[in-house]
Coordinates of C-alpha atoms and ligand atoms in Angstrom, one line a residue:
M47 CA 157.8 337.7 87.1
N48 CA 156.1 338.5 90.4
K49 CA 153.7 335.8 91.1
E50 CA 151.2 338.0 93.0
S51 CA 147.8 338.7 91.5
T52 CA 144.7 340.5 92.3
S53 CA 143.4 340.8 88.8
F54 CA 141.3 337.6 89.0
N55 CA 138.3 336.6 91.0
I56 CA 140.7 334.9 93.3
E57 CA 143.8 336.6 94.8
Y58 CA 146.9 334.4 94.4
H59 CA 150.1 334.9 96.4
A60 CA 152.4 332.3 94.8
D61 CA 155.8 334.0 95.3
S62 CA 157.1 331.4 97.7
L63 CA 156.3 328.5 95.3
K64 CA 158.4 327.0 92.5
D65 CA 156.8 326.9 89.0
S66 CA 157.0 323.1 89.1
T67 CA 154.9 323.1 92.2
L68 CA 152.3 325.4 90.7
I69 CA 152.1 323.2 87.6
Q70 CA 151.7 320.1 89.8
L71 CA 148.9 321.8 91.8
Y72 CA 147.2 322.6 88.5
K73 CA 147.5 319.1 87.1
N74 CA 146.2 317.6 90.3
M75 CA 143.2 319.8 90.2
L76 CA 142.5 319.3 86.6
K77 CA 142.5 315.5 86.9
P78 CA 139.5 315.1 89.2
R79 CA 137.7 317.8 87.2
L80 CA 138.1 315.9 83.9
I81 CA 137.2 312.6 85.5
E82 CA 134.0 314.2 86.8
E83 CA 133.2 315.7 83.4
K84 CA 133.5 312.2 82.0
M85 CA 131.4 310.7 84.8
L86 CA 128.6 313.1 84.0
I87 CA 128.6 312.0 80.4
L88 CA 128.6 308.3 81.4
L89 CA 125.7 309.0 83.8
R90 CA 123.7 310.5 81.0
Q91 CA 124.5 307.5 78.8
G92 CA 123.3 305.2 81.6
K93 CA 126.7 303.6 82.0
I94 CA 127.0 304.5 85.6
S95 CA 124.2 304.9 88.1
K96 CA 125.0 307.7 90.5
W97 CA 127.5 310.4 91.1
F98 CA 128.4 312.8 93.9
S99 CA 130.1 315.8 92.4
G100 CA 132.9 317.8 94.0
I101 CA 133.2 320.1 91.0
G102 CA 134.2 323.5 92.3
Q103 CA 135.8 322.0 95.5
E104 CA 138.9 320.5 94.0
A105 CA 141.3 323.0 95.5
I106 CA 140.6 321.7 99.0
S107 CA 141.1 318.0 98.3
V108 CA 144.2 318.7 96.3
G109 CA 145.8 321.4 98.4
V110 CA 145.3 319.4 101.6
T111 CA 146.7 316.2 100.1
M112 CA 149.7 317.9 98.6
A113 CA 150.4 319.6 102.0
L114 CA 150.6 316.2 103.7
N115 CA 153.3 313.6 103.5
K116 CA 152.5 310.3 101.7
D117 CA 152.6 308.3 104.9
E118 CA 150.1 310.5 106.7
Y119 CA 146.5 309.3 106.8
I120 CA 143.7 311.2 105.1
L121 CA 140.0 310.5 105.8
P122 CA 138.0 311.9 102.9
M123 CA 134.3 312.3 102.1
H124 CA 132.1 311.8 99.1
R125 CA 133.3 315.0 97.3
N126 CA 137.0 314.5 97.7
L127 CA 137.9 312.7 94.5
G128 CA 141.0 314.9 94.4
V129 CA 142.4 313.1 97.5
F130 CA 142.3 309.8 95.8
T131 CA 143.8 311.0 92.5
T132 CA 146.5 313.1 94.2
R133 CA 147.6 310.0 96.1
N134 CA 148.0 308.5 92.6
I135 CA 145.6 305.6 92.9
P136 CA 145.5 304.0 89.4
L137 CA 142.3 305.3 87.8
Y138 CA 141.1 301.9 86.7
R139 CA 141.0 300.9 90.3
L140 CA 138.8 303.9 91.2
F141 CA 136.6 303.2 88.1
G142 CA 136.5 299.5 89.1
Q143 CA 135.4 300.5 92.6
W144 CA 132.5 302.6 91.3
Q145 CA 131.4 299.9 88.9
G146 CA 131.6 297.2 91.6
K147 CA 134.5 295.3 89.9
A148 CA 137.2 293.2 91.5
S149 CA 139.9 295.8 90.8
G150 CA 138.2 298.2 93.2
F151 CA 138.6 298.1 96.9
T152 CA 135.4 296.5 98.2
K153 CA 134.9 293.4 96.1
G154 CA 131.9 295.0 94.6
R155 CA 130.1 295.4 97.9
D156 CA 129.8 299.1 97.9
R157 CA 130.1 301.0 94.6
S158 CA 131.1 304.3 96.3
F159 CA 133.7 306.2 98.2
H160 CA 133.0 304.0 101.2
F161 CA 136.4 302.3 101.2
G162 CA 139.8 302.7 102.6
T163 CA 143.3 301.6 101.5
Q164 CA 146.2 301.1 103.8
H165 CA 148.5 301.2 100.8
Y166 CA 147.5 304.8 100.0
K167 CA 146.9 305.8 103.6
I168 CA 143.3 306.7 102.8
V169 CA 140.4 305.8 105.1
G170 CA 137.1 306.4 103.4
M171 CA 133.9 307.6 105.0
I172 CA 130.9 305.5 106.2
S173 CA 127.6 306.9 105.0
H174 CA 126.8 308.2 108.5
L175 CA 129.4 311.0 107.9
G176 CA 130.4 311.9 111.5
P177 CA 132.1 308.7 112.8
Q178 CA 135.3 309.2 110.8
L179 CA 136.1 312.3 112.8
G180 CA 136.6 310.2 115.9
V181 CA 138.5 307.6 113.8
A182 CA 141.0 310.3 112.9
D183 CA 141.5 310.9 116.6
G184 CA 142.5 307.3 117.0
I185 CA 144.9 307.3 114.2
A186 CA 146.4 310.5 115.5
L187 CA 146.6 309.1 119.0
A188 CA 148.6 306.1 117.7
S189 CA 150.9 308.5 115.9
K190 CA 151.4 310.5 119.1
L191 CA 152.0 307.4 121.2
K192 CA 154.6 306.2 118.8
N193 CA 156.2 309.6 118.4
K194 CA 155.9 309.6 114.7
N195 CA 155.5 313.3 114.2
E196 CA 152.7 312.8 111.7
V197 CA 149.4 314.6 111.2
T198 CA 146.1 313.1 110.2
A199 CA 143.6 315.1 108.1
V200 CA 139.9 314.3 108.2
F201 CA 137.1 315.9 106.1
T202 CA 133.5 316.7 106.8
G203 CA 130.9 318.9 105.3
E204 CA 129.2 321.7 107.3
G205 CA 126.2 319.5 107.5
G206 CA 128.3 316.8 109.3
T207 CA 129.3 319.3 111.9
S208 CA 125.8 319.2 113.4
E209 CA 126.3 315.6 114.4
G210 CA 127.3 314.7 117.9
D211 CA 130.4 312.8 116.5
F212 CA 131.9 316.1 115.4
H213 CA 131.7 317.7 118.8
E214 CA 132.9 314.6 120.6
A215 CA 135.8 314.2 118.2
L216 CA 136.9 317.8 118.6
N217 CA 136.7 317.7 122.3
V218 CA 138.7 314.5 122.6
A219 CA 141.3 315.7 120.2
S220 CA 141.6 318.9 122.1
V221 CA 141.8 317.4 125.6
W222 CA 144.4 314.8 124.4
K223 CA 146.2 317.3 122.1
L224 CA 146.0 315.0 119.1
P225 CA 147.6 316.0 115.8
V226 CA 144.4 316.1 113.7
L227 CA 143.5 318.6 111.0
F228 CA 139.7 318.8 111.1
C229 CA 138.9 320.1 107.6
I230 CA 135.3 321.4 107.2
E231 CA 134.2 322.0 103.6
N232 CA 131.5 324.6 104.0
N233 CA 129.9 324.4 100.6
G234 CA 126.6 326.2 101.5
Y235 CA 124.2 323.3 101.4
G236 CA 123.8 319.9 103.1
L237 CA 121.5 318.2 100.5
S238 CA 118.9 321.0 100.2
T239 CA 119.5 322.5 103.7
P240 CA 121.2 325.9 103.6
T241 CA 123.8 326.9 106.2
S242 CA 121.2 329.2 107.9
E243 CA 119.2 326.1 108.8
Q244 CA 122.3 324.1 109.7
Y245 CA 124.0 326.1 112.4
N246 CA 123.6 329.4 114.2
C247 CA 126.9 331.1 114.4
K248 CA 128.8 333.3 112.0
D249 CA 131.5 330.9 111.0
I250 CA 131.9 327.2 112.0
V251 CA 135.4 327.9 113.2
D252 CA 133.9 330.0 116.0
R253 CA 133.3 326.6 117.6
G254 CA 137.0 326.0 117.8
L255 CA 137.1 328.6 120.6
G256 CA 134.7 326.5 122.7
Y257 CA 137.0 323.5 122.4
G258 CA 140.2 325.5 123.1
M259 CA 141.4 324.7 119.6
E260 CA 143.5 326.6 117.0
S261 CA 141.2 327.5 114.1
H262 CA 141.4 329.1 110.7
I263 CA 139.2 330.1 107.8
I264 CA 140.7 329.4 104.4
D265 CA 139.4 330.4 101.0
G266 CA 138.6 326.8 99.7
N267 CA 138.6 327.9 96.1
N268 CA 142.1 329.3 96.2
I269 CA 144.6 326.5 95.7
I270 CA 147.6 328.5 96.7
E271 CA 146.0 329.6 100.0
V272 CA 144.8 326.0 100.8
Y273 CA 148.2 324.5 100.0
T274 CA 150.5 327.0 101.7
K275 CA 148.4 327.5 104.8
V276 CA 147.7 323.8 105.4
K277 CA 151.4 323.0 104.7
D278 CA 152.4 325.6 107.3
I279 CA 149.9 324.3 109.8
A280 CA 150.9 320.6 109.3
E281 CA 154.6 321.5 109.8
R282 CA 153.8 323.1 113.1
V283 CA 151.5 320.3 114.2
R284 CA 154.1 317.6 113.5
V285 CA 156.5 319.1 116.0
N286 CA 153.9 320.2 118.4
P287 CA 150.9 317.9 118.3
H288 CA 147.6 319.6 118.7
P289 CA 144.3 319.6 116.7
V290 CA 143.4 322.4 114.3
L291 CA 140.0 323.3 113.0
I292 CA 140.0 324.6 109.5
E293 CA 136.9 325.9 107.7
F294 CA 137.2 326.0 104.0
K295 CA 134.7 328.4 102.4
T296 CA 133.5 327.0 99.1
F297 CA 130.4 326.1 97.2
R298 CA 128.7 323.0 96.0
M299 CA 128.2 323.7 92.2
R300 CA 126.0 320.7 91.4
G301 CA 123.2 318.8 93.2
H302 CA 123.8 316.7 96.3
E303 CA 124.0 313.8 93.9
E304 CA 123.2 314.2 90.2
A305 CA 119.6 313.1 90.4
S306 CA 118.5 315.7 92.9
G307 CA 119.5 318.9 91.0
V308 CA 120.0 322.4 92.4
K309 CA 116.6 324.1 92.0
Y310 CA 116.5 325.3 95.5
V311 CA 119.8 327.2 95.1
P312 CA 119.4 330.9 94.1
Q313 CA 120.9 331.6 90.6
E314 CA 122.8 334.5 91.9
L315 CA 124.7 332.3 94.3
M316 CA 125.5 329.9 91.5
D317 CA 126.8 332.7 89.3
N318 CA 128.9 334.3 92.0
W319 CA 130.6 331.1 92.8
A320 CA 131.0 330.0 89.2
A321 CA 133.1 333.1 88.8
K322 CA 135.3 331.8 91.5
D323 CA 135.9 328.4 89.9
P324 CA 139.2 327.1 91.4
V325 CA 140.4 325.4 88.2
I326 CA 139.6 328.0 85.7
N327 CA 140.9 330.9 87.8
F328 CA 144.2 329.1 88.5
Q329 CA 144.6 328.2 84.9
S330 CA 144.2 331.9 83.9
F331 CA 146.6 332.9 86.6
L332 CA 149.3 330.4 85.3
R333 CA 148.7 331.5 81.7
A334 CA 148.9 335.2 82.6
H335 CA 152.2 334.6 84.4
T336 CA 153.5 332.5 81.5
I337 CA 154.0 329.6 83.8
L338 CA 151.7 327.6 81.6
N339 CA 151.5 328.2 77.8
E340 CA 148.7 327.2 75.5
E341 CA 150.6 324.2 74.1
D342 CA 151.4 322.8 77.6
E343 CA 147.8 323.4 78.6
V344 CA 146.5 321.3 75.7
T345 CA 149.1 318.6 76.2
I346 CA 148.3 318.3 79.9
K347 CA 144.6 318.1 79.2
E348 CA 145.0 315.5 76.4
T349 CA 147.4 313.4 78.5
I350 CA 144.8 313.2 81.4
I351 CA 141.9 312.5 79.0
S352 CA 143.7 309.7 77.4
E353 CA 144.7 308.2 80.8
I354 CA 141.0 308.4 81.8
N355 CA 139.8 306.7 78.6
E356 CA 142.4 304.0 78.8
H357 CA 141.6 303.2 82.4
L358 CA 137.9 303.4 81.8
D359 CA 138.3 300.7 79.1
I360 CA 140.2 298.5 81.6
A361 CA 137.4 298.9 84.1
F362 CA 134.5 298.4 81.6
N363 CA 136.2 295.3 80.2
E364 CA 136.6 293.7 83.5
E365 CA 134.3 290.9 84.2
I366 CA 131.5 291.5 86.7
I367 CA 131.8 289.8 90.1
I368 CA 129.8 286.7 90.6
P369 CA 128.9 286.7 94.3
N370 CA 129.9 283.7 96.2
E371 CA 128.4 283.0 99.5
T372 CA 131.5 281.4 101.0
T373 CA 133.6 284.5 100.1
E374 CA 131.0 286.8 101.5
L375 CA 130.8 285.0 104.8
N376 CA 134.6 284.5 105.1
D377 CA 135.2 288.3 104.8
V378 CA 132.9 289.2 107.6
Y379 CA 135.7 288.5 110.2
Q380 CA 139.4 288.6 109.9
V381 CA 140.7 285.1 110.1
Y382 CA 142.1 284.5 113.6
D383 CA 144.6 281.8 114.2
Y384 CA 143.6 281.0 117.8
Q385 CA 146.7 280.4 120.0
E386 CA 146.2 278.2 123.0
F387 CA 148.0 279.0 126.2
K388 CA 147.3 276.4 128.9
N389 CA 150.6 275.8 130.7
Y390 CA 149.6 276.9 134.1
S391 CA 150.4 275.3 137.5
E392 CA 149.3 277.3 140.5
V393 CA 145.7 278.3 141.0
K394 CA 144.2 280.9 143.4
E395 CA 140.7 281.5 144.5
M396 CA 139.4 284.5 142.6
R397 CA 136.1 286.4 142.5
F398 CA 134.7 287.0 139.0
I399 CA 135.9 290.7 139.2
D400 CA 139.5 289.6 140.2
A401 CA 139.6 287.2 137.2
I402 CA 138.8 290.1 134.8
S403 CA 141.2 292.5 136.4
N404 CA 143.9 289.8 136.3
S405 CA 143.3 289.1 132.6
L406 CA 143.5 292.8 131.8
K407 CA 146.7 293.3 133.7
Q408 CA 148.4 290.2 132.1
S409 CA 147.2 291.3 128.7
M410 CA 148.6 294.8 129.2
Q411 CA 151.9 293.2 130.1
R412 CA 151.9 291.0 127.0
H413 CA 150.8 293.5 124.5
D414 CA 152.9 296.7 124.5
D415 CA 150.6 298.3 122.0
L416 CA 147.4 297.7 124.1
V417 CA 145.6 300.8 125.4
I418 CA 142.7 300.9 127.9
M419 CA 140.2 303.7 127.5
G420 CA 137.1 304.6 129.6
Q421 CA 135.6 307.0 132.0
D422 CA 137.4 307.2 135.3
V423 CA 139.6 304.1 134.5
A424 CA 142.9 305.8 135.5
E425 CA 143.5 307.3 138.9
Y426 CA 140.0 306.2 140.1
G427 CA 140.4 302.7 138.9
G428 CA 137.1 302.5 137.1
A429 CA 133.5 302.5 138.4
F430 CA 134.1 298.9 139.7
K431 CA 137.8 299.3 140.5
I432 CA 138.8 296.7 137.9
T433 CA 141.7 298.9 136.7
E434 CA 142.9 300.0 140.1
G435 CA 146.7 300.3 140.2
F436 CA 147.0 300.1 136.4
L437 CA 148.0 303.7 136.0
A438 CA 151.0 303.2 138.2
E439 CA 152.2 300.1 136.3
F440 CA 151.3 301.1 132.7
G441 CA 151.3 304.9 132.7
K442 CA 148.8 307.6 131.5
D443 CA 149.5 307.0 127.8
R444 CA 148.0 303.5 128.0
V445 CA 145.4 303.8 130.7
R446 CA 143.3 306.7 129.5
N447 CA 140.5 308.5 131.3
T448 CA 138.1 309.7 128.6
P449 CA 135.6 312.5 128.5
I450 CA 131.9 311.3 128.5
C451 CA 131.7 310.5 124.8
E452 CA 131.0 306.9 124.0
S453 CA 130.9 307.4 120.2
A454 CA 134.2 309.2 120.0
I455 CA 135.9 306.7 122.1
V456 CA 134.7 303.7 120.1
E457 CA 135.7 305.6 117.0
T458 CA 139.1 306.4 118.5
A459 CA 139.5 302.6 119.2
M460 CA 138.8 302.0 115.5
G461 CA 141.4 304.5 114.6
L462 CA 144.0 302.9 116.8
S463 CA 143.3 299.6 115.1
I464 CA 143.8 301.2 111.6
A465 CA 147.1 302.4 112.9
G466 CA 148.0 298.9 114.1
M467 CA 147.3 299.1 117.8
K468 CA 145.0 297.2 120.1
S469 CA 142.5 298.7 122.5
I470 CA 140.0 298.0 125.2
V471 CA 137.1 300.3 125.8
E472 CA 135.4 300.1 129.2
M473 CA 131.7 301.1 129.0
Q474 CA 131.1 302.4 132.5
F475 CA 127.8 300.6 132.4
A476 CA 126.7 298.5 129.4
D477 CA 123.5 300.6 129.2
F478 CA 125.6 303.6 128.0
V479 CA 126.7 301.7 124.9
S480 CA 123.6 303.1 123.2
S481 CA 125.5 306.4 123.1
G482 CA 128.2 304.6 121.1
F483 CA 125.9 302.3 119.1
N484 CA 126.4 303.7 115.6
P485 CA 130.2 303.3 115.3
I486 CA 130.0 299.8 116.8
V487 CA 127.4 298.4 114.5
N488 CA 128.2 300.4 111.4
Y489 CA 132.0 301.0 111.6
L490 CA 133.7 298.4 113.7
A491 CA 131.3 295.6 112.6
K492 CA 131.5 296.3 108.9
S493 CA 135.1 297.4 108.2
H494 CA 136.5 294.0 107.5
Y495 CA 133.7 293.1 105.2
R496 CA 134.0 296.5 103.4
W497 CA 137.7 296.9 102.9
N498 CA 139.5 294.2 104.8
Q499 CA 140.3 296.5 107.7
N500 CA 140.0 294.8 111.1
A501 CA 138.8 296.5 114.3
D502 CA 141.1 295.1 117.0
V503 CA 138.9 296.4 119.8
V504 CA 137.3 294.8 122.9
I505 CA 134.4 296.7 124.4
R506 CA 133.9 295.7 128.1
M507 CA 130.2 295.7 129.1
P508 CA 129.5 295.6 132.8
C509 CA 125.8 294.6 132.6
G510 CA 122.9 293.1 134.5
G511 CA 121.1 294.1 137.7
G512 CA 119.9 292.6 140.8
V513 CA 120.6 295.7 142.8
A514 CA 117.5 297.7 141.9
A515 CA 119.5 300.0 139.7
G516 CA 116.7 300.7 137.3
P517 CA 116.5 300.4 133.6
F518 CA 119.6 302.5 132.9
H519 CA 122.1 300.7 135.0
S520 CA 121.1 297.1 134.8
Q521 CA 120.2 296.1 131.2
T522 CA 121.6 292.9 129.8
N523 CA 121.7 294.2 126.2
E524 CA 123.8 291.6 124.4
A525 CA 120.9 290.9 122.1
W526 CA 121.5 294.4 120.6
F527 CA 124.7 293.0 119.1
T528 CA 124.2 289.3 118.6
K529 CA 122.3 290.1 115.4
T530 CA 125.0 292.2 113.8
P531 CA 127.4 290.4 111.6
G532 CA 131.0 291.4 112.2
L533 CA 130.9 291.5 115.9
K534 CA 131.7 288.8 118.4
V535 CA 129.8 288.6 121.6
V536 CA 131.2 286.9 124.7
Y537 CA 129.3 286.4 128.0
P538 CA 131.1 284.3 130.6
S539 CA 129.5 282.9 133.8
F540 CA 132.4 281.8 135.9
P541 CA 135.7 283.4 137.0
Y542 CA 137.8 280.8 135.2
D543 CA 136.0 281.3 131.9
A544 CA 136.0 285.1 132.3
K545 CA 139.8 285.3 132.5
G546 CA 140.5 282.8 129.7
L547 CA 137.9 284.3 127.4
L548 CA 138.9 287.9 128.0
N549 CA 142.5 287.0 127.1
T550 CA 141.2 285.4 123.9
A551 CA 139.0 288.5 123.2
I552 CA 142.0 290.7 123.5
N553 CA 144.2 288.5 121.2
D554 CA 141.4 288.2 118.6
P555 CA 141.8 291.0 116.0
N556 CA 138.1 291.3 115.5
P557 CA 135.7 293.5 117.5
V558 CA 134.5 291.8 120.6
L559 CA 131.7 292.8 123.0
F560 CA 132.6 291.3 126.4
F561 CA 129.7 291.1 128.8
E562 CA 130.4 291.0 132.5
H563 CA 127.3 290.5 134.7
K564 CA 127.7 292.8 137.6
G565 CA 125.7 290.5 139.9
L566 CA 128.6 288.0 139.5
Y567 CA 131.4 290.4 140.2
R568 CA 131.7 289.8 143.9
S569 CA 129.3 287.0 144.5
I570 CA 131.1 283.9 143.0
R571 CA 134.5 282.5 143.5
Q572 CA 136.5 279.8 141.7
D573 CA 140.0 278.5 141.5
V574 CA 141.6 280.4 138.7
P575 CA 145.2 279.8 137.3
I576 CA 147.6 282.6 138.2
D577 CA 149.4 282.3 134.9
Y578 CA 148.2 283.5 131.6
Y579 CA 145.9 281.1 129.7
T580 CA 143.3 281.3 126.9
I581 CA 140.0 279.6 126.2
P582 CA 138.7 279.3 122.6
F583 CA 135.5 281.0 121.6
G584 CA 132.4 279.0 120.8
K585 CA 133.4 275.8 122.6
A586 CA 131.2 274.8 125.5
A587 CA 132.9 273.8 128.8
V588 CA 131.8 270.5 130.1
L589 CA 130.8 271.1 133.7
K590 CA 129.3 267.8 134.5
E591 CA 129.1 264.5 132.6
S592 CA 126.1 262.3 133.0
T593 CA 125.2 258.8 131.9
V594 CA 121.5 259.4 132.4
M595 CA 119.7 259.5 129.0
L596 CA 117.1 262.1 128.7
Q597 CA 113.9 260.8 127.2
Ligands
LIG615 C1 123.6 310.2 109.8 C2 123.2 310.6 108.4 N1 122.1 311.4 108.3 C3 121.7 311.7 107.0 C4 122.4 311.3 105.9 C5 121.9 311.7 104.5 N2 122.9 312.6 103.9 C6 124.0 312.2 103.2 S1 125.0 313.4 102.8 C7 123.9 314.6 103.5 C8 124.3 316.0 103.4 C9 125.6 316.3 104.0 O1 125.9 317.6 104.0 P1 127.4 318.1 104.3 O2 127.9 317.5 105.5 O3 127.3 319.6 104.3 O4 128.3 317.6 103.0 P2 128.1 317.9 101.5 O5 127.2 316.9 100.9 O6 127.5 319.3 101.4 O7 129.4 317.9 100.9 C10 122.8 314.0 104.1 C11 121.8 314.7 104.8 C12 123.5 310.5 106.2 N3 124.2 310.0 105.2 N4 123.9 310.2 107.4

C-alpha cells in the first residue's frame, strides 16, 4: 500500500522507508511518552519532586537520534528524553539518575538531565543552556581533525538562541566548517516568554543566512520528516563537513516544569497543537496503513509499560546515597599521576616570555593531539609573539586563529577534551576572560565532579600591568578563579618555573588557568634548561636557605 498520507493532521511521506523502520520509530516515540505519563503520576503521588516535560516534542529527539550513528555525539536538553531512551540507556539508570541514586550518572549530585555518558555518546546540558552549543563545536572539530566523518548534533530551545553562546558557536562552526547539526526546538515559549518577545525575525533559521550556513525548517511533529531529512543532511555533512542550522517547529504542551503550569498559553494554541500530537498521529497513520494492527499496538504498549515498572522498582529499591566527604572532594579533579621529567643538561639564558614559548613548542612536539587556539595566534604569532613560527612547524589545524568569541573557544576546548584531545586557549589579555567566564567556572570546573568528564584545557592568561594600560589590559584577576573548585590556578614568577609548570599544566588532564605577568615577559632572565622538564604543582621552590631563626 502506498505509504503517503494527507488525511491526518500531519502529512506523512513514508514510501522510502521499510515497515520495520516505521515500527521502530513508533516504538521509540512511544517509550518516552509512556515514561513521562508515569512520571506525571509519580509527581502527583509525591514520589518524585520535579519534571520537565517533552510531551509533544518526541519526534524531534527520536528522529534526530535515529538519523545519527551510534558513535556520533548528541548534546541534548531538558526535554529530550527520547535521545536517552533511543540510545537504549537502561531505564533503571535514568530513573536512578532522577532519584539521585548510585545507578545514575552523577552519584546523586544532580537529579536531572545535567549529565553525560561517554558510553552512550551523550553529553548533557548545563543549566545555563547555551554553552553546550560551543562544546558541540569542539567535538566536531576533533572529528574533523581526525578525519572521522562523523556529525555532532546539539539541541537548544528557541529561548537559548538569544544567548551569546548560540551566536558565537554558529559563527565558529561556520568559519571552521565544522560538522555540527544545530537543532533548535522552537516550541513557542521559553518559560512564559512567547517567541514574539524572544526574537524579532520570522523564522530562527533566517539567522543561518547571516552566518553563511545551510539552514532548514522541519515540521518537528512529523517523525518521518524529521528522520528522513536529518538522515539526508547527516549523510551529506559526513562527507562534506559543514554546520547546518535546523529549526524544528513544535510546541511545548505542558508547563516549563510541572509546577509552573500553562495559564499564560492561549487555549486555541493548545488545541491546535494537540491535534498535531506526534505520537497519536503517527499511530493512526500506521494503523490506517495496516503497518500496525490493534493487537501489536497493545503488545508494544504493554511491553514498554512492564519495562518501565520493572526498572522503576529497581530504582526505588536502590539504597539512597550516604554522602561521603572524601568521595566528594576526590571527584572534583581527575586524579593526575604526575610524571617527573628532569633529565636535562644544557641551560640557556631565557627571558620569561622565551621560557613560555619554549614550553609551548616542546609540548606541541610531544603531544600530537594538542591544539592551540586564540586570537591572532597563527600567522601573527599572538599579541606577544609567543607562538611566532608555530604555524610553519605545526600547521593551521593545530595552531588556530579564532574569531573574537572567548566563550565559544573555551567551550570548543571542552568539546575537544570530551573527544579525547588536549588544548591550550590563549586569552589575548587576561582581562578578556570575563567574556568566557561562564563556561570556565560552570562547565570546565564542574564536569569531572558532575559526570567524571575531565576538561584537558590550559587557559593562558597574560595579566598584570605596569605599563599604564588601564583597567582592561592590566588586571591580575587570578582571584576570580582561585575560589572555584575544579580549576587549578598556576602563577609562576621566574622563567625556570614558568617553563616547568606550563609543561605540567599541559600534561595535567584538569583545567588549568596559567597566569603570565606581562611585566615579567621581557624584564627578567634566568638560566633555563633547553630540554623538556616538569615541575610539580603545589610544591614551593627553595630559593634561599637560612639559618637565622625568626623570632
Ligand atoms: C542562562 C540562563 N538563564 C535563565 C535560565 C532559566 N531558564 C531555564 S530554561 C528557560 C527557558 C528556556 O527556553 P527554551 O530555550 O525555549 O527551551 P524550552 O524550555 O522551551 O524547551 C529559562 C529561562 C537558565 N537556565 N539559564
